[in-house]
Amino acid sequence: MIEPIYWLNGRLVSAAEAVIPLNDHGLLYGDGVFEGIRFYNRRPFRLADHLERLELSARALMLALPHRTALEAAVTETIAAFAGADGYLRLVITRGAGSLGLDPGHCERPSLFVIADKVTLVSESRRRSGLDLITASTRRPGPTVLDPRIKSLNYLNNILAKLEARRAGADEALLLNERGQVAEGTAENLFIARRGRLCTPPVSDGALDGITRGIVLELCRQEGIEAVERSLTPYDVHTADECFLCGTGAELLPVRTVDGRPMGHCPGPLTERVRRAYQAIIELETTTRSEQ
Ligand code: PMP
């Protein structure tokens, strides 16, 4: 069994020592930011992109972050201590311990921690056969409420949507924004294919500016696949030729049905092309050969 590794405020700690105070505002109010980062072959994938997004989220919340090199060192040390070559990192900054009021001004200093572990979001058979999705009644707040680009510790909308999916016997939920347009999955961005073209909602419709989403768009440019960001309604998804979810944890997951409507193909040819290209870029960037 591969044990999780914990790094807290400057050093590796045992599971028993991996604790933060009960009055940390990260716990009391979800006041903090985080990243989920995969590593393959002991190398973090797209670390610079994740740290940049973390820094932007922290700036938006006026949360002081350690310098980039300190964050990189924490990641490197945690991966080095992990027994497996591949895994998942959770990098979290909380507002820190404070008094029982919202005001972050009363918090002492932010807490930084990293957890390395294995992650399996869906079974291998589901990954192959494709997921069943429902549209959740819980909405994703748009930028006028809480900018979805802030990757904060507050995930309650997404958790409520996940609960809806589980109760409906589905694998995953789609969240719409307040205008009824498709935003994203609970922890993944969404793409559909129609007539040979991929479409994904713009982040202004309530999607996280996903790093995997960005890579998919980049790969499409390289592969000559037409891909656009445009608003989607449930109708667009229900009648798509293909649909897939993407994210760091999820990687690329084909979708089989949405609200009981079967997709045209699952996994469809464009999904397969993008998935292969995604695997190839991971290999290219995380094999030791590319270090030379
Ligand atoms: N949307 C949400 C709400 C997420 O939590 C995630 C996972 N970080 C994603 C999309 C996918 O983003 P990324 O590709 O950067 O992991």
PDB file of C-alpha atoms and ligand atoms in Angstrom:
ATOM      1  CA  MET A   1       0.000   0.000   0.000  1.00  0.00           C
ATOM      2  CA  ILE A   2       1.350   3.416  -0.949  1.00  0.00           C
ATOM      3  CA  GLU A   3       0.939   5.826   1.948  1.00  0.00           C
ATOM      4  CA  PRO A   4      -0.008   9.477   1.459  1.00  0.00           C
ATOM      5  CA  ILE A   5       2.703  12.054   2.141  1.00  0.00           C
ATOM      6  CA  TYR A   6       2.062  15.272   4.043  1.00  0.00           C
ATOM      7  CA  TRP A   7       4.060  18.500   3.925  1.00  0.00           C
ATOM      8  CA  LEU A   8       2.950  21.271   6.270  1.00  0.00           C
ATOM      9  CA  ASN A   9       4.352  24.768   6.700  1.00  0.00           C
ATOM     10  CA  GLY A  10       7.911  24.000   5.692  1.00  0.00           C
ATOM     11  CA  ARG A  11       8.463  20.319   6.360  1.00  0.00           C
ATOM     12  CA  LEU A  12       7.294  16.770   5.788  1.00  0.00           C
ATOM     13  CA  VAL A  13       5.169  15.573   8.690  1.00  0.00           C
ATOM     14  CA  SER A  14       3.569  12.300   9.781  1.00  0.00           C
ATOM     15  CA  ALA A  15      -0.179  11.728   9.307  1.00  0.00           C
ATOM     16  CA  ALA A  16      -0.653  12.414  13.034  1.00  0.00           C
ATOM     17  CA  GLU A  17       1.170  15.754  12.765  1.00  0.00           C
ATOM     18  CA  ALA A  18      -0.671  16.767   9.593  1.00  0.00           C
ATOM     19  CA  VAL A  19      -3.215  18.958  11.363  1.00  0.00           C
ATOM     20  CA  ILE A  20      -4.224  22.598  11.253  1.00  0.00           C
ATOM     21  CA  PRO A  21      -5.883  24.563  14.069  1.00  0.00           C
ATOM     22  CA  LEU A  22      -9.657  24.402  14.422  1.00  0.00           C
ATOM     23  CA  ASN A  23      -9.820  28.191  14.165  1.00  0.00           C
ATOM     24  CA  ASP A  24      -8.147  28.272  10.745  1.00  0.00           C
ATOM     25  CA  HIS A  25     -10.409  30.307   8.470  1.00  0.00           C
ATOM     26  CA  GLY A  26      -9.818  27.780   5.699  1.00  0.00           C
ATOM     27  CA  LEU A  27     -11.882  25.387   7.798  1.00  0.00           C
ATOM     28  CA  LEU A  28     -14.298  27.892   9.336  1.00  0.00           C
ATOM     29  CA  TYR A  29     -15.163  29.760   6.127  1.00  0.00           C
ATOM     30  CA  GLY A  30     -13.555  27.997   3.168  1.00  0.00           C
ATOM     31  CA  ASP A  31     -11.207  30.988   3.076  1.00  0.00           C
ATOM     32  CA  GLY A  32      -8.257  29.769   1.063  1.00  0.00           C
ATOM     33  CA  VAL A  33      -7.174  28.572  -2.351  1.00  0.00           C
ATOM     34  CA  PHE A  34      -5.851  25.323  -3.734  1.00  0.00           C
ATOM     35  CA  GLU A  35      -4.570  23.396  -6.720  1.00  0.00           C
ATOM     36  CA  GLY A  36      -4.841  19.759  -7.750  1.00  0.00           C
ATOM     37  CA  ILE A  37      -1.731  18.721  -9.634  1.00  0.00           C
ATOM     38  CA  ARG A  38      -0.851  15.367 -11.137  1.00  0.00           C
ATOM     39  CA  PHE A  39       2.658  13.992 -11.309  1.00  0.00           C
ATOM     40  CA  TYR A  40       3.790  11.322 -13.703  1.00  0.00           C
ATOM     41  CA  ASN A  41       7.165   9.651 -13.624  1.00  0.00           C
ATOM     42  CA  ARG A  42       7.906  11.755 -10.489  1.00  0.00           C
ATOM     43  CA  ARG A  43       7.510  14.997 -12.418  1.00  0.00           C
ATOM     44  CA  PRO A  44       4.667  17.442 -11.807  1.00  0.00           C
ATOM     45  CA  PHE A  45       2.677  18.044 -14.980  1.00  0.00           C
ATOM     46  CA  ARG A  46       2.213  21.709 -15.956  1.00  0.00           C
ATOM     47  CA  LEU A  47       3.379  22.899 -12.527  1.00  0.00           C
ATOM     48  CA  ALA A  48       4.037  26.452 -13.744  1.00  0.00           C
ATOM     49  CA  ASP A  49       0.438  26.771 -14.977  1.00  0.00           C
ATOM     50  CA  HIS A  50      -0.935  25.507 -11.656  1.00  0.00           C
ATOM     51  CA  LEU A  51       1.257  27.832  -9.607  1.00  0.00           C
ATOM     52  CA  GLU A  52       0.295  30.777 -11.765  1.00  0.00           C
ATOM     53  CA  ARG A  53      -3.416  30.040 -11.275  1.00  0.00           C
ATOM     54  CA  LEU A  54      -2.820  29.610  -7.532  1.00  0.00           C
ATOM     55  CA  GLU A  55      -1.063  32.978  -7.390  1.00  0.00           C
ATOM     56  CA  LEU A  56      -3.888  34.675  -9.279  1.00  0.00           C
ATOM     57  CA  SER A  57      -6.539  33.083  -7.032  1.00  0.00           C
ATOM     58  CA  ALA A  58      -4.566  34.181  -3.951  1.00  0.00           C
ATOM     59  CA  ARG A  59      -4.199  37.727  -5.305  1.00  0.00           C
ATOM     60  CA  ALA A  60      -7.939  37.919  -5.915  1.00  0.00           C
ATOM     61  CA  LEU A  61      -8.504  36.967  -2.253  1.00  0.00           C
ATOM     62  CA  MET A  62      -5.682  39.227  -0.982  1.00  0.00           C
ATOM     63  CA  LEU A  63      -4.012  36.163   0.472  1.00  0.00           C
ATOM     64  CA  ALA A  64      -0.230  36.340   0.850  1.00  0.00           C
ATOM     65  CA  LEU A  65       1.557  33.427  -0.817  1.00  0.00           C
ATOM     66  CA  PRO A  66       5.112  32.264  -0.289  1.00  0.00           C
ATOM     67  CA  HIS A  67       7.465  32.921  -3.204  1.00  0.00           C
ATOM     68  CA  ARG A  68       7.135  30.679  -6.287  1.00  0.00           C
ATOM     69  CA  THR A  69      10.450  28.939  -5.532  1.00  0.00           C
ATOM     70  CA  ALA A  70       9.218  27.976  -2.048  1.00  0.00           C
ATOM     71  CA  LEU A  71       6.062  26.481  -3.566  1.00  0.00           C
ATOM     72  CA  GLU A  72       8.130  24.559  -6.119  1.00  0.00           C
ATOM     73  CA  ALA A  73      10.409  23.278  -3.355  1.00  0.00           C
ATOM     74  CA  ALA A  74       7.399  22.055  -1.333  1.00  0.00           C
ATOM     75  CA  VAL A  75       6.089  20.188  -4.378  1.00  0.00           C
ATOM     76  CA  THR A  76       9.483  18.659  -5.187  1.00  0.00           C
ATOM     77  CA  GLU A  77      10.066  17.526  -1.612  1.00  0.00           C
ATOM     78  CA  THR A  78       6.597  15.961  -1.362  1.00  0.00           C
ATOM     79  CA  ILE A  79       6.930  14.044  -4.638  1.00  0.00           C
ATOM     80  CA  ALA A  80      10.413  12.828  -3.637  1.00  0.00           C
ATOM     81  CA  ALA A  81       9.009  11.376  -0.401  1.00  0.00           C
ATOM     82  CA  PHE A  82       6.097   9.598  -2.142  1.00  0.00           C
ATOM     83  CA  ALA A  83       6.563   5.903  -2.845  1.00  0.00           C
ATOM     84  CA  GLY A  84       4.910   5.897  -6.287  1.00  0.00           C
ATOM     85  CA  ALA A  85       6.099   7.410  -9.555  1.00  0.00           C
ATOM     86  CA  ASP A  86       2.635   8.696 -10.469  1.00  0.00           C
ATOM     87  CA  GLY A  87       0.156  10.412  -8.207  1.00  0.00           C
ATOM     88  CA  TYR A  88      -1.826  13.476  -7.346  1.00  0.00           C
ATOM     89  CA  LEU A  89      -0.904  16.514  -5.251  1.00  0.00           C
ATOM     90  CA  ARG A  90      -3.223  18.768  -3.348  1.00  0.00           C
ATOM     91  CA  LEU A  91      -1.568  22.128  -2.678  1.00  0.00           C
ATOM     92  CA  VAL A  92      -3.582  24.266  -0.270  1.00  0.00           C
ATOM     93  CA  ILE A  93      -3.158  27.709   1.265  1.00  0.00           C
ATOM     94  CA  THR A  94      -5.567  28.598   4.044  1.00  0.00           C
ATOM     95  CA  ARG A  95      -6.085  32.070   5.516  1.00  0.00           C
ATOM     96  CA  GLY A  96      -4.700  30.765   8.800  1.00  0.00           C
ATOM     97  CA  ALA A  97      -5.764  30.730  12.432  1.00  0.00           C
ATOM     98  CA  GLY A  98      -7.888  33.666  13.543  1.00  0.00           C
ATOM     99  CA  SER A  99     -10.738  34.796  15.733  1.00  0.00           C
ATOM    100  CA  LEU A 100     -14.342  33.677  15.288  1.00  0.00           C
ATOM    101  CA  GLY A 101     -15.286  36.483  12.944  1.00  0.00           C
ATOM    102  CA  LEU A 102     -15.085  36.635   9.157  1.00  0.00           C
ATOM    103  CA  ASP A 103     -12.461  39.359   9.123  1.00  0.00           C
ATOM    104  CA  PRO A 104      -9.264  37.883   7.660  1.00  0.00           C
ATOM    105  CA  GLY A 105      -7.417  40.829   9.191  1.00  0.00           C
ATOM    106  CA  HIS A 106      -7.439  38.928  12.473  1.00  0.00           C
ATOM    107  CA  CYS A 107      -5.706  35.855  11.059  1.00  0.00           C
ATOM    108  CA  GLU A 108      -2.093  35.322  11.984  1.00  0.00           C
ATOM    109  CA  ARG A 109      -0.485  33.829   8.913  1.00  0.00           C
ATOM    110  CA  PRO A 110      -1.580  31.543   6.063  1.00  0.00           C
ATOM    111  CA  SER A 111      -0.975  27.806   6.341  1.00  0.00           C
ATOM    112  CA  LEU A 112       0.533  26.025   3.359  1.00  0.00           C
ATOM    113  CA  PHE A 113       0.231  22.294   2.963  1.00  0.00           C
ATOM    114  CA  VAL A 114       0.728  19.664   0.300  1.00  0.00           C
ATOM    115  CA  ILE A 115      -0.673  16.132   0.232  1.00  0.00           C
ATOM    116  CA  ALA A 116       0.565  13.498  -2.220  1.00  0.00           C
ATOM    117  CA  ASP A 117      -1.615  10.475  -2.819  1.00  0.00           C
ATOM    118  CA  LYS A 118      -3.047   8.188  -5.450  1.00  0.00           C
ATOM    119  CA  VAL A 119      -6.310   9.332  -6.966  1.00  0.00           C
ATOM    120  CA  THR A 120      -8.958   7.329  -8.811  1.00  0.00           C
ATOM    121  CA  LEU A 121     -11.991   9.399  -9.690  1.00  0.00           C
ATOM    122  CA  VAL A 122     -13.743   6.774 -11.790  1.00  0.00           C
ATOM    123  CA  SER A 123     -13.265   3.062 -12.319  1.00  0.00           C
ATOM    124  CA  GLU A 124     -11.263   1.851 -15.309  1.00  0.00           C
ATOM    125  CA  SER A 125     -14.381   0.293 -16.851  1.00  0.00           C
ATOM    126  CA  ARG A 126     -16.273   3.609 -16.579  1.00  0.00           C
ATOM    127  CA  ARG A 127     -13.296   5.410 -18.087  1.00  0.00           C
ATOM    128  CA  ARG A 128     -13.640   3.113 -21.103  1.00  0.00           C
ATOM    129  CA  SER A 129     -17.430   2.865 -21.379  1.00  0.00           C
ATOM    130  CA  GLY A 130     -18.098   6.543 -20.713  1.00  0.00           C
ATOM    131  CA  LEU A 131     -19.963   8.381 -17.982  1.00  0.00           C
ATOM    132  CA  ASP A 132     -23.652   8.973 -17.382  1.00  0.00           C
ATOM    133  CA  LEU A 133     -24.320  12.616 -16.547  1.00  0.00           C
ATOM    134  CA  ILE A 134     -27.291  14.513 -15.199  1.00  0.00           C
ATOM    135  CA  THR A 135     -27.899  18.240 -15.246  1.00  0.00           C
ATOM    136  CA  ALA A 136     -27.934  19.390 -11.632  1.00  0.00           C
ATOM    137  CA  SER A 137     -30.536  21.789 -10.284  1.00  0.00           C
ATOM    138  CA  THR A 138     -27.739  23.462  -8.286  1.00  0.00           C
ATOM    139  CA  ARG A 139     -26.327  26.356 -10.305  1.00  0.00           C
ATOM    140  CA  ARG A 140     -22.732  27.470 -10.691  1.00  0.00           C
ATOM    141  CA  PRO A 141     -22.343  31.099  -9.611  1.00  0.00           C
ATOM    142  CA  GLY A 142     -21.225  33.321 -12.464  1.00  0.00           C
ATOM    143  CA  PRO A 143     -18.562  36.041 -12.365  1.00  0.00           C
ATOM    144  CA  THR A 144     -21.064  38.604 -11.038  1.00  0.00           C
ATOM    145  CA  VAL A 145     -21.429  36.495  -7.878  1.00  0.00           C
ATOM    146  CA  LEU A 146     -18.062  34.795  -7.415  1.00  0.00           C
ATOM    147  CA  ASP A 147     -15.582  34.678 -10.255  1.00  0.00           C
ATOM    148  CA  PRO A 148     -15.206  30.995 -11.212  1.00  0.00           C
ATOM    149  CA  ARG A 149     -11.539  31.585 -11.993  1.00  0.00           C
ATOM    150  CA  ILE A 150     -10.860  31.829  -8.253  1.00  0.00           C
ATOM    151  CA  LYS A 151     -10.071  28.265  -7.250  1.00  0.00           C
ATOM    152  CA  SER A 152     -11.122  28.650  -3.649  1.00  0.00           C
ATOM    153  CA  LEU A 153     -11.776  26.147  -0.875  1.00  0.00           C
ATOM    154  CA  ASN A 154     -15.507  26.809  -1.214  1.00  0.00           C
ATOM    155  CA  TYR A 155     -16.907  23.978  -3.344  1.00  0.00           C
ATOM    156  CA  LEU A 156     -20.394  23.691  -1.906  1.00  0.00           C
ATOM    157  CA  ASN A 157     -22.262  24.216  -5.195  1.00  0.00           C
ATOM    158  CA  ASN A 158     -20.174  21.503  -6.767  1.00  0.00           C
ATOM    159  CA  ILE A 159     -20.681  19.175  -3.811  1.00  0.00           C
ATOM    160  CA  LEU A 160     -24.449  19.708  -3.920  1.00  0.00           C
ATOM    161  CA  ALA A 161     -24.389  18.894  -7.635  1.00  0.00           C
ATOM    162  CA  LYS A 162     -22.313  15.781  -6.964  1.00  0.00           C
ATOM    163  CA  LEU A 163     -24.871  14.660  -4.368  1.00  0.00           C
ATOM    164  CA  GLU A 164     -27.626  15.135  -6.949  1.00  0.00           C
ATOM    165  CA  ALA A 165     -25.683  12.958  -9.396  1.00  0.00           C
ATOM    166  CA  ARG A 166     -25.200  10.225  -6.820  1.00  0.00           C
ATOM    167  CA  ARG A 167     -28.840  10.242  -5.802  1.00  0.00           C
ATOM    168  CA  ALA A 168     -29.836   9.946  -9.460  1.00  0.00           C
ATOM    169  CA  GLY A 169     -27.459   6.996  -9.939  1.00  0.00           C
ATOM    170  CA  ALA A 170     -25.347   9.029 -12.386  1.00  0.00           C
ATOM    171  CA  ASP A 171     -21.566   9.332 -12.437  1.00  0.00           C
ATOM    172  CA  GLU A 172     -21.294  13.079 -12.681  1.00  0.00           C
ATOM    173  CA  ALA A 173     -23.340  16.277 -12.850  1.00  0.00           C
ATOM    174  CA  LEU A 174     -23.329  19.233 -15.194  1.00  0.00           C
ATOM    175  CA  LEU A 175     -23.773  22.626 -13.591  1.00  0.00           C
ATOM    176  CA  LEU A 176     -25.589  25.412 -15.400  1.00  0.00           C
ATOM    177  CA  ASN A 177     -25.092  29.102 -14.663  1.00  0.00           C
ATOM    178  CA  GLU A 178     -27.881  31.440 -13.523  1.00  0.00           C
ATOM    179  CA  ARG A 179     -28.853  32.021 -17.168  1.00  0.00           C
ATOM    180  CA  GLY A 180     -29.313  28.296 -17.782  1.00  0.00           C
ATOM    181  CA  GLN A 181     -26.162  27.924 -19.892  1.00  0.00           C
ATOM    182  CA  VAL A 182     -23.816  25.001 -19.338  1.00  0.00           C
ATOM    183  CA  ALA A 183     -20.852  25.902 -17.126  1.00  0.00           C
ATOM    184  CA  GLU A 184     -18.921  22.702 -16.330  1.00  0.00           C
ATOM    185  CA  GLY A 185     -18.856  19.445 -14.392  1.00  0.00           C
ATOM    186  CA  THR A 186     -18.331  19.341 -10.623  1.00  0.00           C
ATOM    187  CA  ALA A 187     -14.538  19.185 -11.029  1.00  0.00           C
ATOM    188  CA  GLU A 188     -14.053  19.071 -14.796  1.00  0.00           C
ATOM    189  CA  ASN A 189     -14.540  21.229 -17.837  1.00  0.00           C
ATOM    190  CA  LEU A 190     -16.810  20.057 -20.625  1.00  0.00           C
ATOM    191  CA  PHE A 191     -16.371  19.735 -24.365  1.00  0.00           C
ATOM    192  CA  ILE A 192     -18.914  18.644 -26.950  1.00  0.00           C
ATOM    193  CA  ALA A 193     -18.323  17.754 -30.582  1.00  0.00           C
ATOM    194  CA  ARG A 194     -20.737  18.603 -33.360  1.00  0.00           C
ATOM    195  CA  ARG A 195     -20.107  18.181 -37.081  1.00  0.00           C
ATOM    196  CA  GLY A 196     -16.379  17.734 -36.557  1.00  0.00           C
ATOM    197  CA  ARG A 197     -15.964  20.798 -34.341  1.00  0.00           C
ATOM    198  CA  LEU A 198     -15.299  20.917 -30.594  1.00  0.00           C
ATOM    199  CA  CYS A 199     -17.051  23.474 -28.392  1.00  0.00           C
ATOM    200  CA  THR A 200     -16.492  24.378 -24.750  1.00  0.00           C
ATOM    201  CA  PRO A 201     -18.222  27.082 -22.670  1.00  0.00           C
ATOM    202  CA  PRO A 202     -16.247  30.304 -22.128  1.00  0.00           C
ATOM    203  CA  VAL A 203     -15.047  30.809 -18.544  1.00  0.00           C
ATOM    204  CA  SER A 204     -17.359  33.837 -18.354  1.00  0.00           C
ATOM    205  CA  ASP A 205     -20.254  31.318 -18.386  1.00  0.00           C
ATOM    206  CA  GLY A 206     -19.100  29.997 -15.011  1.00  0.00           C
ATOM    207  CA  ALA A 207     -16.342  27.521 -15.817  1.00  0.00           C
ATOM    208  CA  LEU A 208     -12.996  27.277 -14.092  1.00  0.00           C
ATOM    209  CA  ASP A 209     -10.172  28.328 -16.398  1.00  0.00           C
ATOM    210  CA  GLY A 210      -9.062  24.706 -16.446  1.00  0.00           C
ATOM    211  CA  ILE A 211      -5.498  23.813 -17.275  1.00  0.00           C
ATOM    212  CA  THR A 212      -6.553  20.603 -19.001  1.00  0.00           C
ATOM    213  CA  ARG A 213      -9.150  22.591 -20.954  1.00  0.00           C
ATOM    214  CA  GLY A 214      -6.352  24.935 -22.060  1.00  0.00           C
ATOM    215  CA  ILE A 215      -4.204  21.976 -23.112  1.00  0.00           C
ATOM    216  CA  VAL A 216      -7.103  20.487 -25.098  1.00  0.00           C
ATOM    217  CA  LEU A 217      -7.562  23.791 -26.950  1.00  0.00           C
ATOM    218  CA  GLU A 218      -3.785  23.932 -27.565  1.00  0.00           C
ATOM    219  CA  LEU A 219      -3.750  20.324 -28.848  1.00  0.00           C
ATOM    220  CA  CYS A 220      -6.676  21.034 -31.173  1.00  0.00           C
ATOM    221  CA  ARG A 221      -4.717  23.882 -32.756  1.00  0.00           C
ATOM    222  CA  GLN A 222      -1.743  21.545 -33.239  1.00  0.00           C
ATOM    223  CA  GLU A 223      -3.866  18.696 -34.591  1.00  0.00           C
ATOM    224  CA  GLY A 224      -5.891  20.886 -36.915  1.00  0.00           C
ATOM    225  CA  ILE A 225      -9.144  20.185 -35.053  1.00  0.00           C
ATOM    226  CA  GLU A 226     -11.503  23.150 -35.041  1.00  0.00           C
ATOM    227  CA  ALA A 227     -12.297  24.121 -31.437  1.00  0.00           C
ATOM    228  CA  VAL A 228     -14.259  27.126 -30.218  1.00  0.00           C
ATOM    229  CA  GLU A 229     -15.353  28.633 -26.940  1.00  0.00           C
ATOM    230  CA  ARG A 230     -19.057  29.336 -27.085  1.00  0.00           C
ATOM    231  CA  SER A 231     -22.062  29.298 -24.789  1.00  0.00           C
ATOM    232  CA  LEU A 232     -23.899  25.987 -24.678  1.00  0.00           C
ATOM    233  CA  THR A 233     -27.400  25.139 -23.545  1.00  0.00           C
ATOM    234  CA  PRO A 234     -28.539  21.718 -22.306  1.00  0.00           C
ATOM    235  CA  TYR A 235     -30.007  21.177 -25.813  1.00  0.00           C
ATOM    236  CA  ASP A 236     -26.519  21.476 -27.337  1.00  0.00           C
ATOM    237  CA  VAL A 237     -25.224  18.815 -24.968  1.00  0.00           C
ATOM    238  CA  HIS A 238     -28.262  16.517 -25.317  1.00  0.00           C
ATOM    239  CA  THR A 239     -27.881  16.477 -29.095  1.00  0.00           C
ATOM    240  CA  ALA A 240     -24.072  16.381 -29.333  1.00  0.00           C
ATOM    241  CA  ASP A 241     -22.194  13.924 -31.521  1.00  0.00           C
ATOM    242  CA  GLU A 242     -19.656  13.445 -28.720  1.00  0.00           C
ATOM    243  CA  CYS A 243     -19.040  14.798 -25.258  1.00  0.00           C
ATOM    244  CA  PHE A 244     -16.129  14.536 -22.839  1.00  0.00           C
ATOM    245  CA  LEU A 245     -15.067  15.950 -19.496  1.00  0.00           C
ATOM    246  CA  CYS A 246     -11.505  16.980 -18.754  1.00  0.00           C
ATOM    247  CA  GLY A 247      -9.519  17.959 -15.711  1.00  0.00           C
ATOM    248  CA  THR A 248      -6.308  17.215 -13.893  1.00  0.00           C
ATOM    249  CA  GLY A 249      -7.837  14.459 -11.786  1.00  0.00           C
ATOM    250  CA  ALA A 250     -10.249  13.225 -14.448  1.00  0.00           C
ATOM    251  CA  GLU A 251      -7.813  13.507 -17.367  1.00  0.00           C
ATOM    252  CA  LEU A 252     -10.154  12.906 -20.337  1.00  0.00           C
ATOM    253  CA  LEU A 253     -13.421  11.095 -19.666  1.00  0.00           C
ATOM    254  CA  PRO A 254     -15.851  10.258 -22.463  1.00  0.00           C
ATOM    255  CA  VAL A 255     -19.536  10.835 -21.738  1.00  0.00           C
ATOM    256  CA  ARG A 256     -22.084   8.186 -22.686  1.00  0.00           C
ATOM    257  CA  THR A 257     -25.399   9.807 -21.747  1.00  0.00           C
ATOM    258  CA  VAL A 258     -26.597  13.193 -20.512  1.00  0.00           C
ATOM    259  CA  ASP A 259     -29.998  13.265 -18.761  1.00  0.00           C
ATOM    260  CA  GLY A 260     -30.709   9.888 -20.345  1.00  0.00           C
ATOM    261  CA  ARG A 261     -29.923  11.037 -23.908  1.00  0.00           C
ATOM    262  CA  PRO A 262     -27.219   8.913 -25.520  1.00  0.00           C
ATOM    263  CA  MET A 263     -24.458  10.835 -27.244  1.00  0.00           C
ATOM    264  CA  GLY A 264     -23.988  10.162 -30.960  1.00  0.00           C
ATOM    265  CA  HIS A 265     -20.758   8.228 -30.257  1.00  0.00           C
ATOM    266  CA  CYS A 266     -18.943   7.215 -27.083  1.00  0.00           C
ATOM    267  CA  PRO A 267     -16.036   7.453 -27.084  1.00  0.00           C
ATOM    268  CA  GLY A 268     -16.255   9.370 -30.346  1.00  0.00           C
ATOM    269  CA  PRO A 269     -13.446   9.774 -32.859  1.00  0.00           C
ATOM    270  CA  LEU A 270     -12.546  13.340 -31.832  1.00  0.00           C
ATOM    271  CA  THR A 271     -12.562  12.387 -28.150  1.00  0.00           C
ATOM    272  CA  GLU A 272     -10.183   9.525 -28.930  1.00  0.00           C
ATOM    273  CA  ARG A 273      -7.886  11.757 -30.979  1.00  0.00           C
ATOM    274  CA  VAL A 274      -7.709  14.360 -28.232  1.00  0.00           C
ATOM    275  CA  ARG A 275      -7.228  11.705 -25.556  1.00  0.00           C
ATOM    276  CA  ARG A 276      -4.308  10.170 -27.435  1.00  0.00           C
ATOM    277  CA  ALA A 277      -2.749  13.588 -27.988  1.00  0.00           C
ATOM    278  CA  TYR A 278      -3.204  14.376 -24.280  1.00  0.00           C
ATOM    279  CA  GLN A 279      -1.463  11.143 -23.262  1.00  0.00           C
ATOM    280  CA  ALA A 280       1.341  11.921 -25.703  1.00  0.00           C
ATOM    281  CA  ILE A 281       1.924  15.400 -24.287  1.00  0.00           C
ATOM    282  CA  ILE A 282       2.025  14.022 -20.734  1.00  0.00           C
ATOM    283  CA  GLU A 283       4.626  11.498 -21.832  1.00  0.00           C
ATOM    284  CA  LEU A 284       6.625  14.079 -23.720  1.00  0.00           C
ATOM    285  CA  GLU A 285       6.744  16.494 -20.805  1.00  0.00           C
ATOM    286  CA  THR A 286       7.276  14.008 -17.985  1.00  0.00           C
ATOM    287  CA  THR A 287       9.789  11.550 -19.343  1.00  0.00           C
ATOM    288  CA  THR A 288      13.381  12.102 -18.289  1.00  0.00           C
ATOM    289  CA  ARG A 289      14.322  12.403 -21.944  1.00  0.00           C
ATOM    290  CA  SER A 290      12.661  15.823 -22.162  1.00  0.00           C
ATOM    291  CA  GLU A 291      14.828  17.011 -19.248  1.00  0.00           C
ATOM    292  CA  GLN A 292      17.979  16.811 -21.351  1.00  0.00           C
TER     293      GLN A 292
HETATM  294  N1  PMP B   1     -13.705  22.825 -12.941  1.00  0.00           N
HETATM  295  C1  PMP B   1     -13.624  22.686 -11.610  1.00  0.00           C
HETATM  296  C2  PMP B   1     -14.715  23.236 -10.756  1.00  0.00           C
HETATM  297  C3  PMP B   1     -12.517  22.028 -11.031  1.00  0.00           C
HETATM  298  O1  PMP B   1     -12.430  21.887  -9.710  1.00  0.00           O
HETATM  299  C4  PMP B   1     -11.509  21.495 -11.877  1.00  0.00           C
HETATM  300  C5  PMP B   1     -10.351  20.753 -11.284  1.00  0.00           C
HETATM  301  N2  PMP B   1      -9.327  21.613 -10.891  1.00  0.00           N
HETATM  302  C6  PMP B   1     -11.636  21.682 -13.259  1.00  0.00           C
HETATM  303  C7  PMP B   1     -12.749  22.350 -13.762  1.00  0.00           C
HETATM  304  C8  PMP B   1     -10.556  21.210 -14.203  1.00  0.00           C
HETATM  305  O2  PMP B   1      -9.449  22.071 -14.090  1.00  0.00           O
HETATM  306  P1  PMP B   1      -7.965  21.574 -14.319  1.00  0.00           P
HETATM  307  O3  PMP B   1      -7.898  21.053 -15.687  1.00  0.00           O
HETATM  308  O4  PMP B   1      -7.141  22.803 -14.141  1.00  0.00           O
HETATM  309  O5  PMP B   1      -7.680  20.537 -13.297  1.00  0.00           O
END
